Coordinates of N, CA, C and O in Angstrom, one line a residue:
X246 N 0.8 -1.2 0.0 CA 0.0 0.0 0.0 C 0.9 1.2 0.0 O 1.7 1.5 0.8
X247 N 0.6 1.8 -0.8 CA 1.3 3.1 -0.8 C 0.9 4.0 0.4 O -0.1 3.9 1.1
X248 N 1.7 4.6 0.5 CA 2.2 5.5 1.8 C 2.2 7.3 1.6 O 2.9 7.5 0.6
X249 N 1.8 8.1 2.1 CA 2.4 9.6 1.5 C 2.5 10.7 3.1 O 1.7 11.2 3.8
X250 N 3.3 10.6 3.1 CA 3.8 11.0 4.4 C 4.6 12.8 4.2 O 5.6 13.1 3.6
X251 N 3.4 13.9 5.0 CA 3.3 15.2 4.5 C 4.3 15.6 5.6 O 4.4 15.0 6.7
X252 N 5.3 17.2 5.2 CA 6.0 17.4 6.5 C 6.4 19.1 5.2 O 6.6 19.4 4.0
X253 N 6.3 19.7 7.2 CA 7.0 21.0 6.4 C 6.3 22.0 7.2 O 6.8 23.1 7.5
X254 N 4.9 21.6 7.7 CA 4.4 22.7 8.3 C 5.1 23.6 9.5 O 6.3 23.6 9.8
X255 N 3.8 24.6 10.0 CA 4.6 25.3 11.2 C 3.6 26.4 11.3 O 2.5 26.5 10.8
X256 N 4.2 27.4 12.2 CA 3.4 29.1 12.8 C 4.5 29.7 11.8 O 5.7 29.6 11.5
X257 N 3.2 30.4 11.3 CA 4.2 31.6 10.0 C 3.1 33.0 10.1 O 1.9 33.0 10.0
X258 N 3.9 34.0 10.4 CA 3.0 35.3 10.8 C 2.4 35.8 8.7 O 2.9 35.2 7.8
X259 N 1.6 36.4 8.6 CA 0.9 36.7 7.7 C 1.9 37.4 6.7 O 2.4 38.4 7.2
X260 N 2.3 37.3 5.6 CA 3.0 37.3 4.6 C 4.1 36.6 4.0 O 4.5 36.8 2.9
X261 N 4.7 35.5 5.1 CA 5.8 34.7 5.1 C 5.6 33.3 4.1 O 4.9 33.0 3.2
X262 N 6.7 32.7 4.7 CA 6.6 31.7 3.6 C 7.2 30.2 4.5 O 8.1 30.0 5.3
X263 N 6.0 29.3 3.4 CA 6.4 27.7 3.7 C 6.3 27.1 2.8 O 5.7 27.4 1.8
X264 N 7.4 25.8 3.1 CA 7.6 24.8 1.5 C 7.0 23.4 2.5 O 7.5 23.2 3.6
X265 N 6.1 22.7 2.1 CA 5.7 21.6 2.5 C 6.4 20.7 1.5 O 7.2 21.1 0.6
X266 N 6.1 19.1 1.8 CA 7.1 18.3 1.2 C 5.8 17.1 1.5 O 5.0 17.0 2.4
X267 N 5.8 16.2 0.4 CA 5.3 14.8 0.4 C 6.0 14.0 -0.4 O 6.2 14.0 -1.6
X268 N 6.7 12.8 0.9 CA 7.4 11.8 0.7 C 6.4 10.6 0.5 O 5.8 10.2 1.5
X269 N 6.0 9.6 -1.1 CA 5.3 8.3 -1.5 C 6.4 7.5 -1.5 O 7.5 7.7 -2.0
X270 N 5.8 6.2 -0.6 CA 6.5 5.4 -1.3 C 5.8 4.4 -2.4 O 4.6 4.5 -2.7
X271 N 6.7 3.3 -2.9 CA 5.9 2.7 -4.6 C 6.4 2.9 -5.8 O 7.3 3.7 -6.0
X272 N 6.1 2.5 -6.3 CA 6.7 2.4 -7.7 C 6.0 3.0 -8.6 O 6.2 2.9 -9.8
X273 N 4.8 3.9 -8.1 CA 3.8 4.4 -9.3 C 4.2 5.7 -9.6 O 4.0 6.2 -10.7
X274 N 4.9 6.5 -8.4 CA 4.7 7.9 -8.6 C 5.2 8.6 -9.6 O 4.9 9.8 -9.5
X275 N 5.9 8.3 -10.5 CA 6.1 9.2 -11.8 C 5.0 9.0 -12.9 O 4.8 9.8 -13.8
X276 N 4.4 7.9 -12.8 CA 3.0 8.1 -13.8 C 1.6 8.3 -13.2 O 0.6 8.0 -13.8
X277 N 1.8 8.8 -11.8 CA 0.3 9.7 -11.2 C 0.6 11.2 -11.1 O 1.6 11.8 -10.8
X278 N -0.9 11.8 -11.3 CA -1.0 13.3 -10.9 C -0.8 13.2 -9.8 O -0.7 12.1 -9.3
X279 N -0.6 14.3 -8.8 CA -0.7 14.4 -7.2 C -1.3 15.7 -7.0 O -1.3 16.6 -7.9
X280 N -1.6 15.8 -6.1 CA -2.4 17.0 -5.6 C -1.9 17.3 -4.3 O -1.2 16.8 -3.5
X281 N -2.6 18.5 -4.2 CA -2.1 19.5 -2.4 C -3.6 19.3 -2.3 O -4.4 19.5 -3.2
X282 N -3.9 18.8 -0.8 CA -5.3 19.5 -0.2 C -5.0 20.3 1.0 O -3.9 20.5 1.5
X283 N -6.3 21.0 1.3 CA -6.2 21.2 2.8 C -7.4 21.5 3.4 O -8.3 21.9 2.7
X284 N -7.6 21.2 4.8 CA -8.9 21.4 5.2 C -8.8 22.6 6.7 O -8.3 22.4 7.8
X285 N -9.3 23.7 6.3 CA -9.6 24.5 7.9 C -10.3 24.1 8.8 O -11.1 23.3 8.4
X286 N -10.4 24.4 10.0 CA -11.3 24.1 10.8 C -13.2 24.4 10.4 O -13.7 25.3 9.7
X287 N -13.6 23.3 10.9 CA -15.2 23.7 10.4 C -15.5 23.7 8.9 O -16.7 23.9 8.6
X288 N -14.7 23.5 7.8 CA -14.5 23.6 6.5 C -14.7 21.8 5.9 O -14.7 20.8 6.7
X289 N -14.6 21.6 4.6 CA -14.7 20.4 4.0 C -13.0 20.6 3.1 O -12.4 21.7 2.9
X290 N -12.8 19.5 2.9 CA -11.3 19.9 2.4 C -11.6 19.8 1.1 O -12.4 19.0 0.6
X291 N -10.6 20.9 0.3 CA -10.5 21.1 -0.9 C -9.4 20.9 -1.3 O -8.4 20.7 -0.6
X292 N -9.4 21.1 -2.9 CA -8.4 20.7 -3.7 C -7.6 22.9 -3.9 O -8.1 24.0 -4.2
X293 N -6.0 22.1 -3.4 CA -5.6 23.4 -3.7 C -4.7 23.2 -4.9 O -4.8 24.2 -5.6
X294 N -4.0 22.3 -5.3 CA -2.9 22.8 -6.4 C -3.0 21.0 -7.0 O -3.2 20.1 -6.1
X295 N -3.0 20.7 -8.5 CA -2.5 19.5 -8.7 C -1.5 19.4 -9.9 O -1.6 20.1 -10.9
X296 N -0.4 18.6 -9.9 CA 0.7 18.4 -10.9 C 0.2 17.2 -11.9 O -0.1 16.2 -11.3
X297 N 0.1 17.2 -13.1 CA 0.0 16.0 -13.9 C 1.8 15.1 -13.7 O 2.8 15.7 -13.2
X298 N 1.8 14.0 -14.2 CA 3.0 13.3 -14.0 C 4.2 14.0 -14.5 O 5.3 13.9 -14.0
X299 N 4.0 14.7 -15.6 CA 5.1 15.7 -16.4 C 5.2 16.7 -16.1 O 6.1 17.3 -16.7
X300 N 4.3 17.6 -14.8 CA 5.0 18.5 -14.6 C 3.9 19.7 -14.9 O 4.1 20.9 -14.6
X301 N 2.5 19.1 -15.7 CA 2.0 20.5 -16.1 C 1.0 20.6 -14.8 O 0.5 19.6 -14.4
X302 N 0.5 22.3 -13.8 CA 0.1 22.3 -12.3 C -1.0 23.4 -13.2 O -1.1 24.1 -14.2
X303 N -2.0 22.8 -11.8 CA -3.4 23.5 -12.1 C -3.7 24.1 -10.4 O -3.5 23.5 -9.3
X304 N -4.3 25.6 -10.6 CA -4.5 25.5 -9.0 C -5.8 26.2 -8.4 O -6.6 26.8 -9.3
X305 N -6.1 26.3 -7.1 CA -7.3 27.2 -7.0 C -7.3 28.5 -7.0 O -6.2 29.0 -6.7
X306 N -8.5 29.2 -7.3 CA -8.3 30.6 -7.6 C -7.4 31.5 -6.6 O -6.7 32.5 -6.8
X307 N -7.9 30.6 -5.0 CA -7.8 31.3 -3.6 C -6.2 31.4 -3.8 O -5.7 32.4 -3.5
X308 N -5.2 30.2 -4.4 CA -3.8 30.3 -4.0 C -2.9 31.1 -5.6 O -1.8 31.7 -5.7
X309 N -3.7 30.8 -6.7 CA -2.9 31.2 -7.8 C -2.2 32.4 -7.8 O -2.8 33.4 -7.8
X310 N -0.5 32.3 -7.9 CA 0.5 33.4 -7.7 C 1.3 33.4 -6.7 O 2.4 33.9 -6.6
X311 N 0.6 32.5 -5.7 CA 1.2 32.4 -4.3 C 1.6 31.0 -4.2 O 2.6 30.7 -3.6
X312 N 1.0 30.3 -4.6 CA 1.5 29.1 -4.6 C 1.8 27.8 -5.5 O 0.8 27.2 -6.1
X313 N 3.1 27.2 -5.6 CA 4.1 26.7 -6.3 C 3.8 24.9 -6.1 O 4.3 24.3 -5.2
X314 N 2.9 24.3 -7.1 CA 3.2 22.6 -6.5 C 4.2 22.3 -7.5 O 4.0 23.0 -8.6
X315 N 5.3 21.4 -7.4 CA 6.3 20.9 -8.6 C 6.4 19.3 -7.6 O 6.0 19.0 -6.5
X316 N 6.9 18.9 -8.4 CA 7.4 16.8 -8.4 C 8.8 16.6 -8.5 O 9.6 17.2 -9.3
X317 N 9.3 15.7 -7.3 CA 10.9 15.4 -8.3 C 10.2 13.8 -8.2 O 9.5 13.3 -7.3
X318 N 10.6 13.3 -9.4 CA 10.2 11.8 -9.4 C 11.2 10.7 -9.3 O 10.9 9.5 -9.5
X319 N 12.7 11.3 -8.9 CA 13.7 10.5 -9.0 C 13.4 10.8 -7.7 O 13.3 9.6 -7.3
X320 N 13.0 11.5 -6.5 CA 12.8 11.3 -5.1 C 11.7 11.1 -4.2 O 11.7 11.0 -2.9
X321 N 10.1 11.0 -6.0 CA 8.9 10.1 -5.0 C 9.0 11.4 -4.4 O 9.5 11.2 -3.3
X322 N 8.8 12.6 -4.5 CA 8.3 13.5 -4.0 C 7.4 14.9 -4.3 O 7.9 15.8 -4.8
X323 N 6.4 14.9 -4.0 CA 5.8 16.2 -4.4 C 6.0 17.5 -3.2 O 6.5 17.3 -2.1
X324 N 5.6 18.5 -3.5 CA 6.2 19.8 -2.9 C 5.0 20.9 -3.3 O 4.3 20.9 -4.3
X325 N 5.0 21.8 -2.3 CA 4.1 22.9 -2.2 C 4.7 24.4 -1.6 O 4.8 24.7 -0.5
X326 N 5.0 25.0 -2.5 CA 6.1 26.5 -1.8 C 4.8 27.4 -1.8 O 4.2 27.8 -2.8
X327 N 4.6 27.6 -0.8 CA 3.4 28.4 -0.4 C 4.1 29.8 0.2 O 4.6 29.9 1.3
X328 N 4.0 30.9 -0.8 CA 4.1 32.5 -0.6 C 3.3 33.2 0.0 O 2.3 32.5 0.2
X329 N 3.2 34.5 0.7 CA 2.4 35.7 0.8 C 1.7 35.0 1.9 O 0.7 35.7 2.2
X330 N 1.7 34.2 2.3 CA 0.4 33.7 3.2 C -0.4 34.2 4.1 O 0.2 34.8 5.0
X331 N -1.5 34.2 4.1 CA -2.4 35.0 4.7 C -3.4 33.9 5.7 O -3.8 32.8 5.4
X332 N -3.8 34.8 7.0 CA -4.6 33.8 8.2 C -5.6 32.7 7.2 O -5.4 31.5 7.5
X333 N -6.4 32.8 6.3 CA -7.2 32.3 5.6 C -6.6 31.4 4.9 O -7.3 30.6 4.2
X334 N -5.1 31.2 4.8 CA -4.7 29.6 4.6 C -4.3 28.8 5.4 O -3.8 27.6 5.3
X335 N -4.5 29.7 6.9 CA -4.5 28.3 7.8 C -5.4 27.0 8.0 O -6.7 27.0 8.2
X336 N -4.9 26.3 8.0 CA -5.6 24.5 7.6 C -4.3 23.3 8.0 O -3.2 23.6 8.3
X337 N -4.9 21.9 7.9 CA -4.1 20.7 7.8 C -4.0 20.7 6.0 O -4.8 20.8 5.1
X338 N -3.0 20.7 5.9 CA -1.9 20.1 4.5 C -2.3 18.9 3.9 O -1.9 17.9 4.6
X339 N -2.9 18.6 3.1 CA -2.6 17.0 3.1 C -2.1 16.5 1.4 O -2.5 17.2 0.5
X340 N -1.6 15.7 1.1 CA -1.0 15.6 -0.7 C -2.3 14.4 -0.6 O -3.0 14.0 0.4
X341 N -2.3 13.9 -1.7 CA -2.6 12.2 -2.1 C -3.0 12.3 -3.4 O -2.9 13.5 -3.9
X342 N -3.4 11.3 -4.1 CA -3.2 11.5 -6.1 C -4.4 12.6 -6.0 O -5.0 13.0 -5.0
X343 N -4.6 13.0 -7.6 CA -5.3 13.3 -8.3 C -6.2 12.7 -9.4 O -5.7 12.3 -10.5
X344 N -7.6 12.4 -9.2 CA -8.0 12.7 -8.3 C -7.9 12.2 -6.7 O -7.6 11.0 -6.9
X345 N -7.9 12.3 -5.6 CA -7.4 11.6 -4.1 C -8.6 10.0 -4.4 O -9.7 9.7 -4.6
X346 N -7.4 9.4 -4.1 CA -7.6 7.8 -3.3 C -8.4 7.9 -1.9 O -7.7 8.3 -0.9
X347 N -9.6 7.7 -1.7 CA -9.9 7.7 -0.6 C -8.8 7.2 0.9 O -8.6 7.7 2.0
X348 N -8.2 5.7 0.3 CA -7.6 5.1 1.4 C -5.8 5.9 1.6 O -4.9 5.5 2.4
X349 N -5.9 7.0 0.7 CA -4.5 7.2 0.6 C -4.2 8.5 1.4 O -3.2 9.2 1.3
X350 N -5.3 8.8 2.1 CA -5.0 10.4 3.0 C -3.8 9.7 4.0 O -3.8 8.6 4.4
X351 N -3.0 10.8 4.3 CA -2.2 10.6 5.4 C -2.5 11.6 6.6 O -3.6 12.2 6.8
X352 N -1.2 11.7 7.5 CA -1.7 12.8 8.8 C -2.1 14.4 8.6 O -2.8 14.9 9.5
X353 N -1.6 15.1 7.4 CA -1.4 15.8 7.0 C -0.2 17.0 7.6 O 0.8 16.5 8.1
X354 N -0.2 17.8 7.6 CA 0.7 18.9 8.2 C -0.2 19.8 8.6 O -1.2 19.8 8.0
X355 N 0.0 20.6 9.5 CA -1.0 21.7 10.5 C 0.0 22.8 9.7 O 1.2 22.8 9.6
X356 N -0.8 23.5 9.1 CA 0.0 25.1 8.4 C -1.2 26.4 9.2 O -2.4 26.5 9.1
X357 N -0.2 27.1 10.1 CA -1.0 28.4 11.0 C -0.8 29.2 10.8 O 0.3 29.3 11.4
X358 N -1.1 30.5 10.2 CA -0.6 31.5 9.8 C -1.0 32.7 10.4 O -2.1 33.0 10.0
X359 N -0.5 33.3 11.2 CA -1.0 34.2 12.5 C 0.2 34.8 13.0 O 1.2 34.2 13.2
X360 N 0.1 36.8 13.5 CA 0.5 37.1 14.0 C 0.6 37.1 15.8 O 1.5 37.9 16.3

């Protein structure tokens, strides 16, 4: 069973900056899309950014400009450089394919963004 294990989060005051990181393991990950989710409190989780396997990224309106998904696939890793951030992207992080595998959510990352 594949595995996707998110890390990177943290307290980031309102304009700063975080790079999240999702380590899969498996043999699939250079021929799946992957995606960034995240869910806030009281909220349903959405889709924030997804990579096709080559590299081409689609994202939501809320992060477009501010935030960066890219893949290295010689390291089974996808990645999220999240700019400018503002209280209203605070949430849990979470990657898994595109579209998400129900059984493939992991713990996610807590991302807080507050002065």
């Amino acid at each position: 069973q594949v595995q996707l294990v998110e890390s990177g989060g943290g307290l980031v005051q309102p304009g700063g900056s975080l790079r999240l990181s999702c380590a899969a393991s498996g043999r699939i990950f250079s021929i799946v899309a992957m995606g960034w989710y995240r869910q806030a409190p009281g909220k349903q989780r959405e889709l924030v950014a997804h990579i096709s396997p080559r590299g081409s990224t689609t994202y939501a309106d809320s992060v477009r400009g501010r935030f960066t998904i890219s893949r290295d696939n010689a390291k089974n890793t996808v990645y999220l450089q999240m700019n400018s951030l503002k209280p209203e992207d605070t949430a849990v992080y979470y990657c898994n394919y595109y579209p998400a595998s129900t059984g493939s959510w992991g713990q996610g990352t807590q991302v807080t963004v507050s002065s």
